[in-house]
JSON list of C-alpha atoms in Angstrom, two decimals:
[
{"chain": "A", "resi": 1392, "resn": "MET", "atom": "CA", "xyz": [0.00, 0.00, 0.00]},
{"chain": "A", "resi": 1393, "resn": "GLN", "atom": "CA", "xyz": [1.47, 3.31, -1.11]},
{"chain": "A", "resi": 1394, "resn": "ILE", "atom": "CA", "xyz": [0.14, 6.29, 0.81]},
{"chain": "A", "resi": 1395, "resn": "GLN", "atom": "CA", "xyz": [0.62, 9.66, -0.84]},
{"chain": "A", "resi": 1396, "resn": "ILE", "atom": "CA", "xyz": [0.35, 12.77, 1.30]},
{"chain": "A", "resi": 1397, "resn": "HIS", "atom": "CA", "xyz": [-0.37, 16.03, -0.52]},
{"chain": "A", "resi": 1398, "resn": "VAL", "atom": "CA", "xyz": [-0.73, 19.65, 0.41]},
{"chain": "A", "resi": 1399, "resn": "ALA", "atom": "CA", "xyz": [-4.29, 20.14, -0.77]},
{"chain": "A", "resi": 1400, "resn": "GLN", "atom": "CA", "xyz": [-4.83, 21.70, -4.19]},
{"chain": "A", "resi": 1401, "resn": "PRO", "atom": "CA", "xyz": [-8.04, 23.18, -5.66]},
{"chain": "A", "resi": 1402, "resn": "GLY", "atom": "CA", "xyz": [-8.83, 19.92, -7.50]},
{"chain": "A", "resi": 1403, "resn": "HIS", "atom": "CA", "xyz": [-8.86, 18.01, -4.23]},
{"chain": "A", "resi": 1404, "resn": "ASP", "atom": "CA", "xyz": [-12.06, 19.79, -3.17]},
{"chain": "A", "resi": 1405, "resn": "VAL", "atom": "CA", "xyz": [-13.97, 16.86, -4.71]},
{"chain": "A", "resi": 1406, "resn": "PHE", "atom": "CA", "xyz": [-13.14, 15.02, -1.47]},
{"chain": "A", "resi": 1407, "resn": "ALA", "atom": "CA", "xyz": [-14.90, 17.57, 0.77]},
{"chain": "A", "resi": 1408, "resn": "GLN", "atom": "CA", "xyz": [-18.13, 15.58, 1.18]},
{"chain": "A", "resi": 1409, "resn": "ALA", "atom": "CA", "xyz": [-16.23, 12.33, 1.81]},
{"chain": "A", "resi": 1410, "resn": "ILE", "atom": "CA", "xyz": [-14.14, 14.08, 4.49]},
{"chain": "A", "resi": 1411, "resn": "CYS", "atom": "CA", "xyz": [-17.26, 15.39, 6.21]},
{"chain": "A", "resi": 1412, "resn": "ASP", "atom": "CA", "xyz": [-18.84, 11.94, 6.03]},
{"chain": "A", "resi": 1413, "resn": "LEU", "atom": "CA", "xyz": [-15.75, 10.35, 7.63]},
{"chain": "A", "resi": 1414, "resn": "MET", "atom": "CA", "xyz": [-15.84, 12.92, 10.44]},
{"chain": "A", "resi": 1415, "resn": "ALA", "atom": "CA", "xyz": [-19.52, 12.22, 11.12]},
{"chain": "A", "resi": 1416, "resn": "GLU", "atom": "CA", "xyz": [-19.04, 8.43, 11.03]},
{"chain": "A", "resi": 1417, "resn": "SER", "atom": "CA", "xyz": [-16.09, 8.66, 13.41]},
{"chain": "A", "resi": 1418, "resn": "ALA", "atom": "CA", "xyz": [-18.03, 10.80, 15.87]},
{"chain": "A", "resi": 1419, "resn": "LYS", "atom": "CA", "xyz": [-20.94, 8.39, 15.79]},
{"chain": "A", "resi": 1420, "resn": "ALA", "atom": "CA", "xyz": [-18.73, 5.31, 16.21]},
{"chain": "A", "resi": 1421, "resn": "ARG", "atom": "CA", "xyz": [-16.89, 6.84, 19.17]},
{"chain": "A", "resi": 1422, "resn": "GLY", "atom": "CA", "xyz": [-19.93, 8.45, 20.73]},
{"chain": "A", "resi": 1423, "resn": "THR", "atom": "CA", "xyz": [-18.06, 11.74, 20.85]},
{"chain": "A", "resi": 1424, "resn": "GLY", "atom": "CA", "xyz": [-18.95, 15.28, 19.98]},
{"chain": "A", "resi": 1425, "resn": "ILE", "atom": "CA", "xyz": [-16.40, 15.68, 17.22]},
{"chain": "A", "resi": 1426, "resn": "ALA", "atom": "CA", "xyz": [-17.23, 18.97, 15.56]},
{"chain": "A", "resi": 1427, "resn": "THR", "atom": "CA", "xyz": [-18.86, 18.41, 12.23]},
{"chain": "A", "resi": 1428, "resn": "ARG", "atom": "CA", "xyz": [-17.89, 20.58, 9.31]},
{"chain": "A", "resi": 1429, "resn": "LYS", "atom": "CA", "xyz": [-19.85, 21.47, 6.22]},
{"chain": "A", "resi": 1430, "resn": "PRO", "atom": "CA", "xyz": [-18.43, 20.45, 2.83]},
{"chain": "A", "resi": 1431, "resn": "ASP", "atom": "CA", "xyz": [-18.16, 24.12, 1.76]},
{"chain": "A", "resi": 1432, "resn": "TYR", "atom": "CA", "xyz": [-15.96, 24.88, 4.78]},
{"chain": "A", "resi": 1433, "resn": "VAL", "atom": "CA", "xyz": [-13.70, 21.89, 4.11]},
{"chain": "A", "resi": 1434, "resn": "ALA", "atom": "CA", "xyz": [-13.55, 22.71, 0.39]},
{"chain": "A", "resi": 1435, "resn": "GLU", "atom": "CA", "xyz": [-12.41, 26.25, 1.20]},
{"chain": "A", "resi": 1436, "resn": "LYS", "atom": "CA", "xyz": [-9.59, 24.93, 3.41]},
{"chain": "A", "resi": 1437, "resn": "ILE", "atom": "CA", "xyz": [-8.57, 22.65, 0.53]},
{"chain": "A", "resi": 1438, "resn": "ARG", "atom": "CA", "xyz": [-8.73, 25.37, -2.15]},
{"chain": "A", "resi": 1439, "resn": "SER", "atom": "CA", "xyz": [-6.71, 27.78, 0.01]},
{"chain": "A", "resi": 1440, "resn": "GLY", "atom": "CA", "xyz": [-3.91, 25.21, 0.51]},
{"chain": "A", "resi": 1441, "resn": "LYS", "atom": "CA", "xyz": [-4.49, 25.07, 4.27]},
{"chain": "A", "resi": 1442, "resn": "ALA", "atom": "CA", "xyz": [-5.02, 21.31, 4.34]},
{"chain": "A", "resi": 1443, "resn": "VAL", "atom": "CA", "xyz": [-3.26, 18.01, 3.86]},
{"chain": "A", "resi": 1444, "resn": "LEU", "atom": "CA", "xyz": [-4.80, 15.00, 2.16]},
{"chain": "A", "resi": 1445, "resn": "ALA", "atom": "CA", "xyz": [-3.62, 11.40, 2.26]},
{"chain": "A", "resi": 1446, "resn": "LEU", "atom": "CA", "xyz": [-4.58, 9.27, -0.73]},
{"chain": "A", "resi": 1447, "resn": "VAL", "atom": "CA", "xyz": [-4.15, 5.62, -1.61]},
{"chain": "A", "resi": 1448, "resn": "ASN", "atom": "CA", "xyz": [-4.80, 5.00, -5.30]},
{"chain": "A", "resi": 1449, "resn": "ASP", "atom": "CA", "xyz": [-7.01, 8.13, -5.44]},
{"chain": "A", "resi": 1450, "resn": "GLU", "atom": "CA", "xyz": [-9.05, 6.94, -2.44]},
{"chain": "A", "resi": 1451, "resn": "LEU", "atom": "CA", "xyz": [-9.25, 9.27, 0.56]},
{"chain": "A", "resi": 1452, "resn": "ALA", "atom": "CA", "xyz": [-7.15, 7.84, 3.38]},
{"chain": "A", "resi": 1453, "resn": "GLY", "atom": "CA", "xyz": [-6.89, 10.84, 5.69]},
{"chain": "A", "resi": 1454, "resn": "PHE", "atom": "CA", "xyz": [-7.14, 14.60, 6.13]},
{"chain": "A", "resi": 1455, "resn": "SER", "atom": "CA", "xyz": [-6.30, 17.53, 8.37]},
{"chain": "A", "resi": 1456, "resn": "TYR", "atom": "CA", "xyz": [-6.37, 21.31, 8.00]},
{"chain": "A", "resi": 1457, "resn": "ILE", "atom": "CA", "xyz": [-4.82, 24.39, 9.53]},
{"chain": "A", "resi": 1458, "resn": "GLU", "atom": "CA", "xyz": [-7.00, 26.77, 11.53]},
{"chain": "A", "resi": 1459, "resn": "THR", "atom": "CA", "xyz": [-5.86, 30.31, 12.34]},
{"chain": "A", "resi": 1460, "resn": "TRP", "atom": "CA", "xyz": [-7.39, 33.04, 14.43]},
{"chain": "A", "resi": 1461, "resn": "SER", "atom": "CA", "xyz": [-6.58, 36.48, 15.83]},
{"chain": "A", "resi": 1462, "resn": "HIS", "atom": "CA", "xyz": [-5.23, 37.59, 12.43]},
{"chain": "A", "resi": 1463, "resn": "GLY", "atom": "CA", "xyz": [-2.85, 34.61, 12.22]},
{"chain": "A", "resi": 1464, "resn": "ARG", "atom": "CA", "xyz": [-1.46, 35.07, 15.70]},
{"chain": "A", "resi": 1465, "resn": "TYR", "atom": "CA", "xyz": [-2.61, 31.59, 16.67]},
{"chain": "A", "resi": 1466, "resn": "VAL", "atom": "CA", "xyz": [-2.39, 28.47, 14.53]},
{"chain": "A", "resi": 1467, "resn": "ALA", "atom": "CA", "xyz": [-3.53, 24.90, 15.15]},
{"chain": "A", "resi": 1468, "resn": "ASN", "atom": "CA", "xyz": [-4.10, 21.77, 13.15]},
{"chain": "A", "resi": 1469, "resn": "SER", "atom": "CA", "xyz": [-7.68, 20.56, 13.19]},
{"chain": "A", "resi": 1470, "resn": "GLY", "atom": "CA", "xyz": [-10.06, 18.10, 11.59]},
{"chain": "A", "resi": 1471, "resn": "LEU", "atom": "CA", "xyz": [-7.64, 15.18, 11.65]},
{"chain": "A", "resi": 1472, "resn": "ILE", "atom": "CA", "xyz": [-9.40, 12.12, 10.32]},
{"chain": "A", "resi": 1473, "resn": "VAL", "atom": "CA", "xyz": [-8.16, 8.76, 9.05]},
{"chain": "A", "resi": 1474, "resn": "ASN", "atom": "CA", "xyz": [-10.34, 6.45, 7.02]},
{"chain": "A", "resi": 1475, "resn": "PRO", "atom": "CA", "xyz": [-10.90, 3.30, 9.16]},
{"chain": "A", "resi": 1476, "resn": "LYS", "atom": "CA", "xyz": [-9.73, 1.22, 6.21]},
{"chain": "A", "resi": 1477, "resn": "PHE", "atom": "CA", "xyz": [-6.26, 2.81, 6.52]},
{"chain": "A", "resi": 1478, "resn": "ARG", "atom": "CA", "xyz": [-5.86, 2.97, 10.30]},
{"chain": "A", "resi": 1479, "resn": "ARG", "atom": "CA", "xyz": [-3.07, 1.21, 12.17]},
{"chain": "A", "resi": 1480, "resn": "HIS", "atom": "CA", "xyz": [-0.41, 2.26, 9.63]},
{"chain": "A", "resi": 1481, "resn": "GLY", "atom": "CA", "xyz": [0.84, 5.40, 11.43]},
{"chain": "A", "resi": 1482, "resn": "LEU", "atom": "CA", "xyz": [-1.06, 7.59, 8.99]},
{"chain": "A", "resi": 1483, "resn": "ALA", "atom": "CA", "xyz": [-2.30, 10.09, 11.58]},
{"chain": "A", "resi": 1484, "resn": "ARG", "atom": "CA", "xyz": [1.29, 10.69, 12.65]},
{"chain": "A", "resi": 1485, "resn": "LYS", "atom": "CA", "xyz": [2.33, 11.25, 9.02]},
{"chain": "A", "resi": 1486, "resn": "ILE", "atom": "CA", "xyz": [-0.53, 13.66, 8.41]},
{"chain": "A", "resi": 1487, "resn": "LYS", "atom": "CA", "xyz": [0.33, 15.62, 11.58]},
{"chain": "A", "resi": 1488, "resn": "ALA", "atom": "CA", "xyz": [3.96, 15.88, 10.47]},
{"chain": "A", "resi": 1489, "resn": "ALA", "atom": "CA", "xyz": [2.89, 17.11, 7.04]},
{"chain": "A", "resi": 1490, "resn": "ILE", "atom": "CA", "xyz": [0.42, 19.66, 8.33]}
]
């Protein structure tokens, strides 16, 4: 399995709905209040280059984005999600390093 990690590009916004679906499924499975995001919000993070995508043969494997506030004074990574199919391969760690 070859995992490719990319700084998100405008064409990657086709994955926005799948990312939101993964976030919702993960929250439901864990019984947690993981903040849900709307596809438009995720797509904007992707188009602006403030996100990282992990792909395996063009299938979404994982995602995270950068959030800033106070005019860029504070920065954090957010929205980290790994497709259950690709868990247990250290992918979250790789995505965090890339973001």
